[in-house]
Amino acid sequence: MNSKNKYGYLFISPFFIVFSIFGVYPILLSLYMSFTDYKGIGSPYSANWVGLQQYARLIKDAYFLQAFINTWKIWGVNIILQLALALILAVIFSDMRLKLKGVSLFRAIFYLPNLMTVSSVALLFLYILDWHHGALNGLLLRAGLISKPVNWLGQPHTAQLAVSLIQTWLWFGHTFIIIFAGIEGISKDYFEAAMIDGANRVQTFFKVTLPLLKPIMIYVVITSLIGGLQLFEIPFLISQNGLGGPEGSLVTMVLYLFNQAFKYRNFGYAAAVAYGLFLIILVFSVIVFKGMFKEEV
């Protein structure tokens, strides 16, 4: 048995070696860098040790605070729309009384945007939202809803709303499939009992569906929170120059981290931002988890 165990360790050792080199070591190195003033030149180990100065700077950094607020604004609109649409459609498509057909086709259509690369999505919406020749402005002008082209990506509020809607369109199908699977996993006996007791659709939703979906909803919210607070690709590509669009309204926390590291060469400070972001995600994930699992008095 001992010799077999040795062979087992031998077979799994390649994974742990690769994971240690490309996973554990970069994490520990970035932690070390966050205590230095490393500028990206030479070895990180030769940089000056500054202790907690980078973290003290992070706490007082008004630009990081603005990036924090921007990230929450974009994610907040996104998750509200995404959850609302996914929940409503999942309930409609799984309704025993309606017995809708073609559910599999709609699931595939809803999930299709999630299969597209983010760069393709950003390019698509850059053309749609273009100020001078965009399809959206052309459509609204022909319909008489606006009198002149709107610079959707040139104003802070409309730029943030545009990114939120793009994220909703991109991830709505993924959320819909998870919630739909959760509803399908609920025993039909509960819904039949509710129908026999005379409950209407609204009462069935709030008294049966929603309470039994709580674990699924927690999973969706927390995973969306983790992904949303790390939002980078769409704001980076939509703003084109990577500096965050009009008045820095599209600068998210990860985009701020990226700019600090690769534009301004403040690798030590960027590492501190990364660990600050990790703590923010951890704290808010715990708050959401505890809040949604709080026992009712």
PDB file of C-alpha atoms in Angstrom:
ATOM      1  CA  MET A   1       0.000   0.000   0.000  1.00  0.00           C
ATOM      2  CA  ASN A   2       2.855   2.394   0.831  1.00  0.00           C
ATOM      3  CA  SER A   3       4.502   1.747  -2.536  1.00  0.00           C
ATOM      4  CA  LYS A   4       1.180   2.418  -4.295  1.00  0.00           C
ATOM      5  CA  ASN A   5       0.827   5.686  -2.361  1.00  0.00           C
ATOM      6  CA  LYS A   6       4.300   6.713  -3.550  1.00  0.00           C
ATOM      7  CA  TYR A   7       3.265   6.143  -7.161  1.00  0.00           C
ATOM      8  CA  GLY A   8       0.086   8.150  -6.540  1.00  0.00           C
ATOM      9  CA  TYR A   9       2.110  11.110  -5.264  1.00  0.00           C
ATOM     10  CA  LEU A  10       4.369  10.760  -8.309  1.00  0.00           C
ATOM     11  CA  PHE A  11       1.407  10.976 -10.694  1.00  0.00           C
ATOM     12  CA  ILE A  12      -0.104  14.076  -9.050  1.00  0.00           C
ATOM     13  CA  SER A  13       3.247  15.839  -8.552  1.00  0.00           C
ATOM     14  CA  PRO A  14       3.283  17.491 -12.061  1.00  0.00           C
ATOM     15  CA  PHE A  15       0.104  19.418 -11.213  1.00  0.00           C
ATOM     16  CA  PHE A  16       1.462  20.661  -7.883  1.00  0.00           C
ATOM     17  CA  ILE A  17       4.799  21.611  -9.447  1.00  0.00           C
ATOM     18  CA  VAL A  18       3.120  23.635 -12.211  1.00  0.00           C
ATOM     19  CA  PHE A  19       0.625  25.162  -9.768  1.00  0.00           C
ATOM     20  CA  SER A  20       3.408  26.149  -7.379  1.00  0.00           C
ATOM     21  CA  ILE A  21       5.445  27.810 -10.144  1.00  0.00           C
ATOM     22  CA  PHE A  22       2.618  29.586 -11.981  1.00  0.00           C
ATOM     23  CA  GLY A  23       0.113  29.999  -9.139  1.00  0.00           C
ATOM     24  CA  VAL A  24       1.570  30.099  -5.636  1.00  0.00           C
ATOM     25  CA  TYR A  25       4.875  31.794  -6.500  1.00  0.00           C
ATOM     26  CA  PRO A  26       3.313  34.788  -8.366  1.00  0.00           C
ATOM     27  CA  ILE A  27       0.857  35.302  -5.477  1.00  0.00           C
ATOM     28  CA  LEU A  28       3.648  35.356  -2.900  1.00  0.00           C
ATOM     29  CA  LEU A  29       5.877  37.501  -5.149  1.00  0.00           C
ATOM     30  CA  SER A  30       3.134  40.102  -5.654  1.00  0.00           C
ATOM     31  CA  LEU A  31       2.583  40.151  -1.884  1.00  0.00           C
ATOM     32  CA  TYR A  32       6.291  40.856  -1.402  1.00  0.00           C
ATOM     33  CA  MET A  33       6.213  43.518  -4.135  1.00  0.00           C
ATOM     34  CA  SER A  34       3.371  45.321  -2.349  1.00  0.00           C
ATOM     35  CA  PHE A  35       5.839  46.135   0.446  1.00  0.00           C
ATOM     36  CA  THR A  36       8.415  47.585  -1.974  1.00  0.00           C
ATOM     37  CA  ASP A  37       8.696  50.478  -4.432  1.00  0.00           C
ATOM     38  CA  TYR A  38       9.379  48.159  -7.377  1.00  0.00           C
ATOM     39  CA  LYS A  39       9.203  50.006 -10.721  1.00  0.00           C
ATOM     40  CA  GLY A  40       9.449  47.033 -13.080  1.00  0.00           C
ATOM     41  CA  ILE A  41      13.169  47.398 -13.707  1.00  0.00           C
ATOM     42  CA  GLY A  42      15.524  44.653 -12.551  1.00  0.00           C
ATOM     43  CA  SER A  43      14.645  42.066  -9.922  1.00  0.00           C
ATOM     44  CA  PRO A  44      11.784  42.750  -7.497  1.00  0.00           C
ATOM     45  CA  TYR A  45      14.078  41.552  -4.718  1.00  0.00           C
ATOM     46  CA  SER A  46      16.437  44.482  -5.369  1.00  0.00           C
ATOM     47  CA  ALA A  47      13.657  47.092  -4.863  1.00  0.00           C
ATOM     48  CA  ASN A  48      13.567  49.246  -1.743  1.00  0.00           C
ATOM     49  CA  TRP A  49      11.516  47.904   1.170  1.00  0.00           C
ATOM     50  CA  VAL A  50       8.860  50.498   2.129  1.00  0.00           C
ATOM     51  CA  GLY A  51       6.744  48.477   4.544  1.00  0.00           C
ATOM     52  CA  LEU A  52       3.092  49.514   4.682  1.00  0.00           C
ATOM     53  CA  GLN A  53       3.553  52.770   2.776  1.00  0.00           C
ATOM     54  CA  GLN A  54       1.842  51.437  -0.353  1.00  0.00           C
ATOM     55  CA  TYR A  55      -1.200  50.348   1.664  1.00  0.00           C
ATOM     56  CA  ALA A  56      -1.293  53.702   3.482  1.00  0.00           C
ATOM     57  CA  ARG A  57      -1.239  55.396   0.073  1.00  0.00           C
ATOM     58  CA  LEU A  58      -4.048  53.133  -1.136  1.00  0.00           C
ATOM     59  CA  ILE A  59      -6.321  54.103   1.778  1.00  0.00           C
ATOM     60  CA  LYS A  60      -5.849  57.815   1.031  1.00  0.00           C
ATOM     61  CA  ASP A  61      -5.948  57.516  -2.774  1.00  0.00           C
ATOM     62  CA  ALA A  62      -8.876  59.556  -4.112  1.00  0.00           C
ATOM     63  CA  TYR A  63      -8.445  58.054  -7.602  1.00  0.00           C
ATOM     64  CA  PHE A  64      -8.783  54.523  -6.245  1.00  0.00           C
ATOM     65  CA  LEU A  65     -11.875  55.605  -4.311  1.00  0.00           C
ATOM     66  CA  GLN A  66     -13.373  56.943  -7.535  1.00  0.00           C
ATOM     67  CA  ALA A  67     -12.525  53.667  -9.294  1.00  0.00           C
ATOM     68  CA  PHE A  68     -14.203  51.812  -6.409  1.00  0.00           C
ATOM     69  CA  ILE A  69     -17.380  53.906  -6.828  1.00  0.00           C
ATOM     70  CA  ASN A  70     -17.337  53.498 -10.627  1.00  0.00           C
ATOM     71  CA  THR A  71     -17.048  49.735 -10.291  1.00  0.00           C
ATOM     72  CA  TRP A  72     -19.993  49.534  -7.911  1.00  0.00           C
ATOM     73  CA  LYS A  73     -22.153  51.763 -10.094  1.00  0.00           C
ATOM     74  CA  ILE A  74     -21.514  49.665 -13.202  1.00  0.00           C
ATOM     75  CA  TRP A  75     -21.928  46.343 -11.406  1.00  0.00           C
ATOM     76  CA  GLY A  76     -24.993  47.478  -9.450  1.00  0.00           C
ATOM     77  CA  VAL A  77     -27.039  48.381 -12.538  1.00  0.00           C
ATOM     78  CA  ASN A  78     -25.821  45.229 -14.263  1.00  0.00           C
ATOM     79  CA  ILE A  79     -26.740  42.763 -11.503  1.00  0.00           C
ATOM     80  CA  ILE A  80     -30.193  44.324 -10.916  1.00  0.00           C
ATOM     81  CA  LEU A  81     -31.131  44.105 -14.607  1.00  0.00           C
ATOM     82  CA  GLN A  82     -29.481  40.729 -15.064  1.00  0.00           C
ATOM     83  CA  LEU A  83     -31.189  39.102 -12.085  1.00  0.00           C
ATOM     84  CA  ALA A  84     -34.576  40.666 -12.800  1.00  0.00           C
ATOM     85  CA  LEU A  85     -34.654  39.591 -16.468  1.00  0.00           C
ATOM     86  CA  ALA A  86     -33.232  36.128 -15.794  1.00  0.00           C
ATOM     87  CA  LEU A  87     -35.600  35.476 -12.892  1.00  0.00           C
ATOM     88  CA  ILE A  88     -38.734  36.672 -14.698  1.00  0.00           C
ATOM     89  CA  LEU A  89     -38.001  34.710 -17.889  1.00  0.00           C
ATOM     90  CA  ALA A  90     -36.899  31.593 -15.984  1.00  0.00           C
ATOM     91  CA  VAL A  91     -40.182  31.624 -14.034  1.00  0.00           C
ATOM     92  CA  ILE A  92     -42.204  32.115 -17.233  1.00  0.00           C
ATOM     93  CA  PHE A  93     -40.433  29.349 -19.153  1.00  0.00           C
ATOM     94  CA  SER A  94     -40.719  26.883 -16.247  1.00  0.00           C
ATOM     95  CA  ASP A  95     -44.374  27.654 -15.446  1.00  0.00           C
ATOM     96  CA  MET A  96     -46.348  24.408 -15.310  1.00  0.00           C
ATOM     97  CA  ARG A  97     -49.550  26.181 -16.312  1.00  0.00           C
ATOM     98  CA  LEU A  98     -48.145  27.780 -19.454  1.00  0.00           C
ATOM     99  CA  LYS A  99     -46.224  24.717 -20.734  1.00  0.00           C
ATOM    100  CA  LEU A 100     -44.263  26.801 -23.257  1.00  0.00           C
ATOM    101  CA  LYS A 101     -42.534  25.045 -26.150  1.00  0.00           C
ATOM    102  CA  GLY A 102     -39.123  25.778 -27.654  1.00  0.00           C
ATOM    103  CA  VAL A 103     -37.450  26.373 -24.270  1.00  0.00           C
ATOM    104  CA  SER A 104     -34.201  24.725 -25.416  1.00  0.00           C
ATOM    105  CA  LEU A 105     -34.006  27.051 -28.424  1.00  0.00           C
ATOM    106  CA  PHE A 106     -34.467  30.135 -26.255  1.00  0.00           C
ATOM    107  CA  ARG A 107     -31.840  28.907 -23.796  1.00  0.00           C
ATOM    108  CA  ALA A 108     -29.352  28.573 -26.647  1.00  0.00           C
ATOM    109  CA  ILE A 109     -30.219  32.048 -27.989  1.00  0.00           C
ATOM    110  CA  PHE A 110     -29.905  33.650 -24.542  1.00  0.00           C
ATOM    111  CA  TYR A 111     -26.540  31.970 -23.916  1.00  0.00           C
ATOM    112  CA  LEU A 112     -25.091  32.828 -27.337  1.00  0.00           C
ATOM    113  CA  PRO A 113     -23.548  36.226 -26.331  1.00  0.00           C
ATOM    114  CA  ASN A 114     -21.606  34.445 -23.579  1.00  0.00           C
ATOM    115  CA  LEU A 115     -19.775  32.439 -26.250  1.00  0.00           C
ATOM    116  CA  MET A 116     -18.455  35.558 -27.982  1.00  0.00           C
ATOM    117  CA  THR A 117     -15.030  36.945 -27.148  1.00  0.00           C
ATOM    118  CA  VAL A 118     -15.082  40.135 -25.093  1.00  0.00           C
ATOM    119  CA  SER A 119     -13.006  41.991 -27.682  1.00  0.00           C
ATOM    120  CA  SER A 120     -15.592  41.149 -30.366  1.00  0.00           C
ATOM    121  CA  VAL A 121     -18.417  42.352 -28.116  1.00  0.00           C
ATOM    122  CA  ALA A 122     -16.589  45.616 -27.372  1.00  0.00           C
ATOM    123  CA  LEU A 123     -15.931  46.227 -31.073  1.00  0.00           C
ATOM    124  CA  LEU A 124     -19.571  45.482 -31.911  1.00  0.00           C
ATOM    125  CA  PHE A 125     -20.889  47.991 -29.382  1.00  0.00           C
ATOM    126  CA  LEU A 126     -18.307  50.593 -30.359  1.00  0.00           C
ATOM    127  CA  TYR A 127     -19.888  50.590 -33.817  1.00  0.00           C
ATOM    128  CA  ILE A 128     -23.448  50.529 -32.438  1.00  0.00           C
ATOM    129  CA  LEU A 129     -22.810  53.417 -30.013  1.00  0.00           C
ATOM    130  CA  ASP A 130     -20.599  55.481 -32.308  1.00  0.00           C
ATOM    131  CA  TRP A 131     -21.472  59.157 -32.030  1.00  0.00           C
ATOM    132  CA  HIS A 132     -21.461  60.029 -35.752  1.00  0.00           C
ATOM    133  CA  HIS A 133     -22.265  56.812 -37.608  1.00  0.00           C
ATOM    134  CA  GLY A 134     -23.603  54.465 -34.898  1.00  0.00           C
ATOM    135  CA  ALA A 135     -26.612  52.256 -35.545  1.00  0.00           C
ATOM    136  CA  LEU A 136     -28.344  53.312 -32.317  1.00  0.00           C
ATOM    137  CA  ASN A 137     -28.235  57.027 -33.102  1.00  0.00           C
ATOM    138  CA  GLY A 138     -29.339  56.348 -36.687  1.00  0.00           C
ATOM    139  CA  LEU A 139     -32.321  54.323 -35.474  1.00  0.00           C
ATOM    140  CA  LEU A 140     -33.372  56.910 -32.888  1.00  0.00           C
ATOM    141  CA  LEU A 141     -33.013  59.780 -35.362  1.00  0.00           C
ATOM    142  CA  ARG A 142     -35.179  58.019 -37.948  1.00  0.00           C
ATOM    143  CA  ALA A 143     -37.784  57.258 -35.291  1.00  0.00           C
ATOM    144  CA  GLY A 144     -37.802  60.928 -34.273  1.00  0.00           C
ATOM    145  CA  LEU A 145     -36.914  60.128 -30.648  1.00  0.00           C
ATOM    146  CA  ILE A 146     -33.848  62.393 -30.672  1.00  0.00           C
ATOM    147  CA  SER A 147     -33.138  65.558 -32.656  1.00  0.00           C
ATOM    148  CA  LYS A 148     -29.350  65.189 -32.831  1.00  0.00           C
ATOM    149  CA  PRO A 149     -26.816  62.372 -32.319  1.00  0.00           C
ATOM    150  CA  VAL A 150     -26.051  61.507 -28.703  1.00  0.00           C
ATOM    151  CA  ASN A 151     -22.444  60.903 -27.668  1.00  0.00           C
ATOM    152  CA  TRP A 152     -23.217  57.807 -25.605  1.00  0.00           C
ATOM    153  CA  LEU A 153     -19.597  57.054 -24.745  1.00  0.00           C
ATOM    154  CA  GLY A 154     -18.584  60.699 -24.332  1.00  0.00           C
ATOM    155  CA  GLN A 155     -20.628  61.446 -21.204  1.00  0.00           C
ATOM    156  CA  PRO A 156     -19.925  59.864 -17.785  1.00  0.00           C
ATOM    157  CA  HIS A 157     -23.436  58.626 -16.927  1.00  0.00           C
ATOM    158  CA  THR A 158     -24.330  57.293 -20.371  1.00  0.00           C
ATOM    159  CA  ALA A 159     -20.889  55.644 -20.703  1.00  0.00           C
ATOM    160  CA  GLN A 160     -21.327  53.814 -17.378  1.00  0.00           C
ATOM    161  CA  LEU A 161     -24.883  52.827 -18.299  1.00  0.00           C
ATOM    162  CA  ALA A 162     -23.659  51.540 -21.679  1.00  0.00           C
ATOM    163  CA  VAL A 163     -21.035  49.313 -20.017  1.00  0.00           C
ATOM    164  CA  SER A 164     -23.646  48.039 -17.528  1.00  0.00           C
ATOM    165  CA  LEU A 165     -26.042  47.135 -20.354  1.00  0.00           C
ATOM    166  CA  ILE A 166     -23.262  45.446 -22.326  1.00  0.00           C
ATOM    167  CA  GLN A 167     -22.376  43.359 -19.268  1.00  0.00           C
ATOM    168  CA  THR A 168     -26.059  42.507 -18.788  1.00  0.00           C
ATOM    169  CA  TRP A 169     -26.410  41.399 -22.408  1.00  0.00           C
ATOM    170  CA  LEU A 170     -23.187  39.414 -22.168  1.00  0.00           C
ATOM    171  CA  TRP A 171     -23.975  37.500 -18.942  1.00  0.00           C
ATOM    172  CA  PHE A 172     -27.770  37.408 -18.863  1.00  0.00           C
ATOM    173  CA  GLY A 173     -27.906  34.009 -20.620  1.00  0.00           C
ATOM    174  CA  HIS A 174     -25.502  32.442 -18.116  1.00  0.00           C
ATOM    175  CA  THR A 175     -27.583  33.690 -15.177  1.00  0.00           C
ATOM    176  CA  PHE A 176     -30.826  32.611 -16.863  1.00  0.00           C
ATOM    177  CA  ILE A 177     -29.612  29.026 -17.340  1.00  0.00           C
ATOM    178  CA  ILE A 178     -28.482  28.732 -13.706  1.00  0.00           C
ATOM    179  CA  ILE A 179     -31.760  30.101 -12.318  1.00  0.00           C
ATOM    180  CA  PHE A 180     -33.835  28.052 -14.776  1.00  0.00           C
ATOM    181  CA  ALA A 181     -31.972  24.890 -13.700  1.00  0.00           C
ATOM    182  CA  GLY A 182     -32.592  25.834 -10.074  1.00  0.00           C
ATOM    183  CA  ILE A 183     -36.333  26.193 -10.652  1.00  0.00           C
ATOM    184  CA  GLU A 184     -36.443  22.920 -12.593  1.00  0.00           C
ATOM    185  CA  GLY A 185     -34.710  21.274  -9.637  1.00  0.00           C
ATOM    186  CA  ILE A 186     -37.531  22.244  -7.275  1.00  0.00           C
ATOM    187  CA  SER A 187     -39.973  19.389  -6.750  1.00  0.00           C
ATOM    188  CA  LYS A 188     -43.177  19.834  -8.746  1.00  0.00           C
ATOM    189  CA  ASP A 189     -45.095  18.732  -5.660  1.00  0.00           C
ATOM    190  CA  TYR A 190     -44.650  22.202  -4.137  1.00  0.00           C
ATOM    191  CA  PHE A 191     -46.155  23.919  -7.169  1.00  0.00           C
ATOM    192  CA  GLU A 192     -49.005  21.413  -7.417  1.00  0.00           C
ATOM    193  CA  ALA A 193     -49.782  21.909  -3.731  1.00  0.00           C
ATOM    194  CA  ALA A 194     -49.808  25.682  -4.232  1.00  0.00           C
ATOM    195  CA  MET A 195     -52.209  25.317  -7.190  1.00  0.00           C
ATOM    196  CA  ILE A 196     -54.519  23.078  -5.162  1.00  0.00           C
ATOM    197  CA  ASP A 197     -54.510  25.631  -2.321  1.00  0.00           C
ATOM    198  CA  GLY A 198     -55.599  28.294  -4.795  1.00  0.00           C
ATOM    199  CA  ALA A 199     -52.361  30.301  -4.901  1.00  0.00           C
ATOM    200  CA  ASN A 200     -51.974  32.522  -7.952  1.00  0.00           C
ATOM    201  CA  ARG A 201     -48.712  32.935  -9.878  1.00  0.00           C
ATOM    202  CA  VAL A 202     -47.480  35.888  -7.812  1.00  0.00           C
ATOM    203  CA  GLN A 203     -48.153  34.113  -4.522  1.00  0.00           C
ATOM    204  CA  THR A 204     -46.491  30.936  -5.814  1.00  0.00           C
ATOM    205  CA  PHE A 205     -43.435  32.933  -6.852  1.00  0.00           C
ATOM    206  CA  PHE A 206     -42.947  34.723  -3.520  1.00  0.00           C
ATOM    207  CA  LYS A 207     -44.003  31.885  -1.222  1.00  0.00           C
ATOM    208  CA  VAL A 208     -42.590  28.849  -3.038  1.00  0.00           C
ATOM    209  CA  THR A 209     -40.162  29.635  -5.869  1.00  0.00           C
ATOM    210  CA  LEU A 210     -38.121  32.460  -4.371  1.00  0.00           C
ATOM    211  CA  PRO A 211     -37.494  30.897  -0.918  1.00  0.00           C
ATOM    212  CA  LEU A 212     -36.409  27.584  -2.462  1.00  0.00           C
ATOM    213  CA  LEU A 213     -34.156  29.433  -4.923  1.00  0.00           C
ATOM    214  CA  LYS A 214     -32.201  31.186  -2.160  1.00  0.00           C
ATOM    215  CA  PRO A 215     -29.041  29.001  -2.454  1.00  0.00           C
ATOM    216  CA  ILE A 216     -28.997  29.511  -6.242  1.00  0.00           C
ATOM    217  CA  MET A 217     -29.511  33.256  -5.856  1.00  0.00           C
ATOM    218  CA  ILE A 218     -26.658  33.454  -3.350  1.00  0.00           C
ATOM    219  CA  TYR A 219     -24.392  31.627  -5.791  1.00  0.00           C
ATOM    220  CA  VAL A 220     -25.383  33.937  -8.659  1.00  0.00           C
ATOM    221  CA  VAL A 221     -24.963  37.141  -6.628  1.00  0.00           C
ATOM    222  CA  ILE A 222     -21.601  36.163  -5.109  1.00  0.00           C
ATOM    223  CA  THR A 223     -20.088  34.933  -8.382  1.00  0.00           C
ATOM    224  CA  SER A 224     -21.383  38.047 -10.132  1.00  0.00           C
ATOM    225  CA  LEU A 225     -19.939  40.191  -7.331  1.00  0.00           C
ATOM    226  CA  ILE A 226     -16.537  38.533  -7.663  1.00  0.00           C
ATOM    227  CA  GLY A 227     -16.557  38.970 -11.432  1.00  0.00           C
ATOM    228  CA  GLY A 228     -18.119  42.439 -11.355  1.00  0.00           C
ATOM    229  CA  LEU A 229     -15.552  43.897  -8.961  1.00  0.00           C
ATOM    230  CA  GLN A 230     -12.837  42.582 -11.287  1.00  0.00           C
ATOM    231  CA  LEU A 231     -14.412  44.243 -14.336  1.00  0.00           C
ATOM    232  CA  PHE A 232     -11.701  45.194 -16.810  1.00  0.00           C
ATOM    233  CA  GLU A 233     -12.051  44.161 -20.444  1.00  0.00           C
ATOM    234  CA  ILE A 234     -15.162  46.075 -21.538  1.00  0.00           C
ATOM    235  CA  PRO A 235     -14.193  49.432 -19.915  1.00  0.00           C
ATOM    236  CA  PHE A 236     -10.636  49.050 -21.217  1.00  0.00           C
ATOM    237  CA  LEU A 237     -11.730  48.354 -24.795  1.00  0.00           C
ATOM    238  CA  ILE A 238     -14.700  50.733 -24.840  1.00  0.00           C
ATOM    239  CA  SER A 239     -12.571  53.663 -23.638  1.00  0.00           C
ATOM    240  CA  GLN A 240     -10.069  52.726 -26.414  1.00  0.00           C
ATOM    241  CA  ASN A 241      -7.124  54.539 -24.823  1.00  0.00           C
ATOM    242  CA  GLY A 242      -7.508  52.463 -21.652  1.00  0.00           C
ATOM    243  CA  LEU A 243      -7.586  55.592 -19.484  1.00  0.00           C
ATOM    244  CA  GLY A 244     -11.212  55.178 -18.518  1.00  0.00           C
ATOM    245  CA  GLY A 245     -13.388  57.215 -20.857  1.00  0.00           C
ATOM    246  CA  PRO A 246     -15.003  60.606 -20.114  1.00  0.00           C
ATOM    247  CA  GLU A 247     -13.823  62.123 -16.815  1.00  0.00           C
ATOM    248  CA  GLY A 248     -12.459  58.732 -15.767  1.00  0.00           C
ATOM    249  CA  SER A 249     -16.004  57.371 -15.391  1.00  0.00           C
ATOM    250  CA  LEU A 250     -15.033  53.949 -16.753  1.00  0.00           C
ATOM    251  CA  VAL A 251     -11.955  53.495 -14.567  1.00  0.00           C
ATOM    252  CA  THR A 252     -12.693  50.366 -12.558  1.00  0.00           C
ATOM    253  CA  MET A 253     -10.492  49.033  -9.787  1.00  0.00           C
ATOM    254  CA  VAL A 254      -8.780  46.509 -12.051  1.00  0.00           C
ATOM    255  CA  LEU A 255      -8.302  49.072 -14.824  1.00  0.00           C
ATOM    256  CA  TYR A 256      -6.751  51.397 -12.239  1.00  0.00           C
ATOM    257  CA  LEU A 257      -4.467  48.541 -11.154  1.00  0.00           C
ATOM    258  CA  PHE A 258      -3.515  47.870 -14.790  1.00  0.00           C
ATOM    259  CA  ASN A 259      -2.687  51.510 -15.462  1.00  0.00           C
ATOM    260  CA  GLN A 260      -0.597  51.800 -12.314  1.00  0.00           C
ATOM    261  CA  ALA A 261       1.442  48.752 -13.304  1.00  0.00           C
ATOM    262  CA  PHE A 262       1.786  48.973 -17.085  1.00  0.00           C
ATOM    263  CA  LYS A 263       1.329  52.683 -17.833  1.00  0.00           C
ATOM    264  CA  TYR A 264       2.951  54.341 -14.827  1.00  0.00           C
ATOM    265  CA  ARG A 265       5.312  51.477 -13.880  1.00  0.00           C
ATOM    266  CA  ASN A 266       4.277  51.521 -10.206  1.00  0.00           C
ATOM    267  CA  PHE A 267       4.379  47.755  -9.813  1.00  0.00           C
ATOM    268  CA  GLY A 268       4.737  47.884  -6.034  1.00  0.00           C
ATOM    269  CA  TYR A 269       1.670  50.074  -5.661  1.00  0.00           C
ATOM    270  CA  ALA A 270      -0.260  47.992  -8.221  1.00  0.00           C
ATOM    271  CA  ALA A 271       0.443  44.890  -6.121  1.00  0.00           C
ATOM    272  CA  ALA A 272      -0.955  46.699  -3.065  1.00  0.00           C
ATOM    273  CA  VAL A 273      -4.066  47.619  -5.103  1.00  0.00           C
ATOM    274  CA  ALA A 274      -4.449  43.945  -6.054  1.00  0.00           C
ATOM    275  CA  TYR A 275      -4.427  42.836  -2.424  1.00  0.00           C
ATOM    276  CA  GLY A 276      -6.730  45.689  -1.484  1.00  0.00           C
ATOM    277  CA  LEU A 277      -9.139  44.475  -4.173  1.00  0.00           C
ATOM    278  CA  PHE A 278      -8.856  40.928  -2.823  1.00  0.00           C
ATOM    279  CA  LEU A 279      -9.848  42.106   0.665  1.00  0.00           C
ATOM    280  CA  ILE A 280     -12.759  44.158  -0.711  1.00  0.00           C
ATOM    281  CA  ILE A 281     -14.116  41.154  -2.635  1.00  0.00           C
ATOM    282  CA  LEU A 282     -13.658  38.892   0.393  1.00  0.00           C
ATOM    283  CA  VAL A 283     -15.424  41.271   2.796  1.00  0.00           C
ATOM    284  CA  PHE A 284     -18.396  41.984   0.530  1.00  0.00           C
ATOM    285  CA  SER A 285     -18.774  38.305  -0.426  1.00  0.00           C
ATOM    286  CA  VAL A 286     -18.990  37.401   3.277  1.00  0.00           C
ATOM    287  CA  ILE A 287     -21.484  40.233   3.877  1.00  0.00           C
ATOM    288  CA  VAL A 288     -23.707  39.048   0.998  1.00  0.00           C
ATOM    289  CA  PHE A 289     -23.458  35.424   2.125  1.00  0.00           C
ATOM    290  CA  LYS A 290     -24.259  36.211   5.760  1.00  0.00           C
ATOM    291  CA  GLY A 291     -26.993  38.683   4.804  1.00  0.00           C
ATOM    292  CA  MET A 292     -28.843  36.294   2.497  1.00  0.00           C
ATOM    293  CA  PHE A 293     -28.524  33.367   4.911  1.00  0.00           C
ATOM    294  CA  LYS A 294     -29.587  35.403   7.936  1.00  0.00           C
ATOM    295  CA  GLU A 295     -32.206  33.551   9.879  1.00  0.00           C
ATOM    296  CA  GLU A 296     -35.622  35.130   9.960  1.00  0.00           C
ATOM    297  CA  VAL A 297     -36.790  36.140  13.413  1.00  0.00           C
TER     298      VAL A 297
END
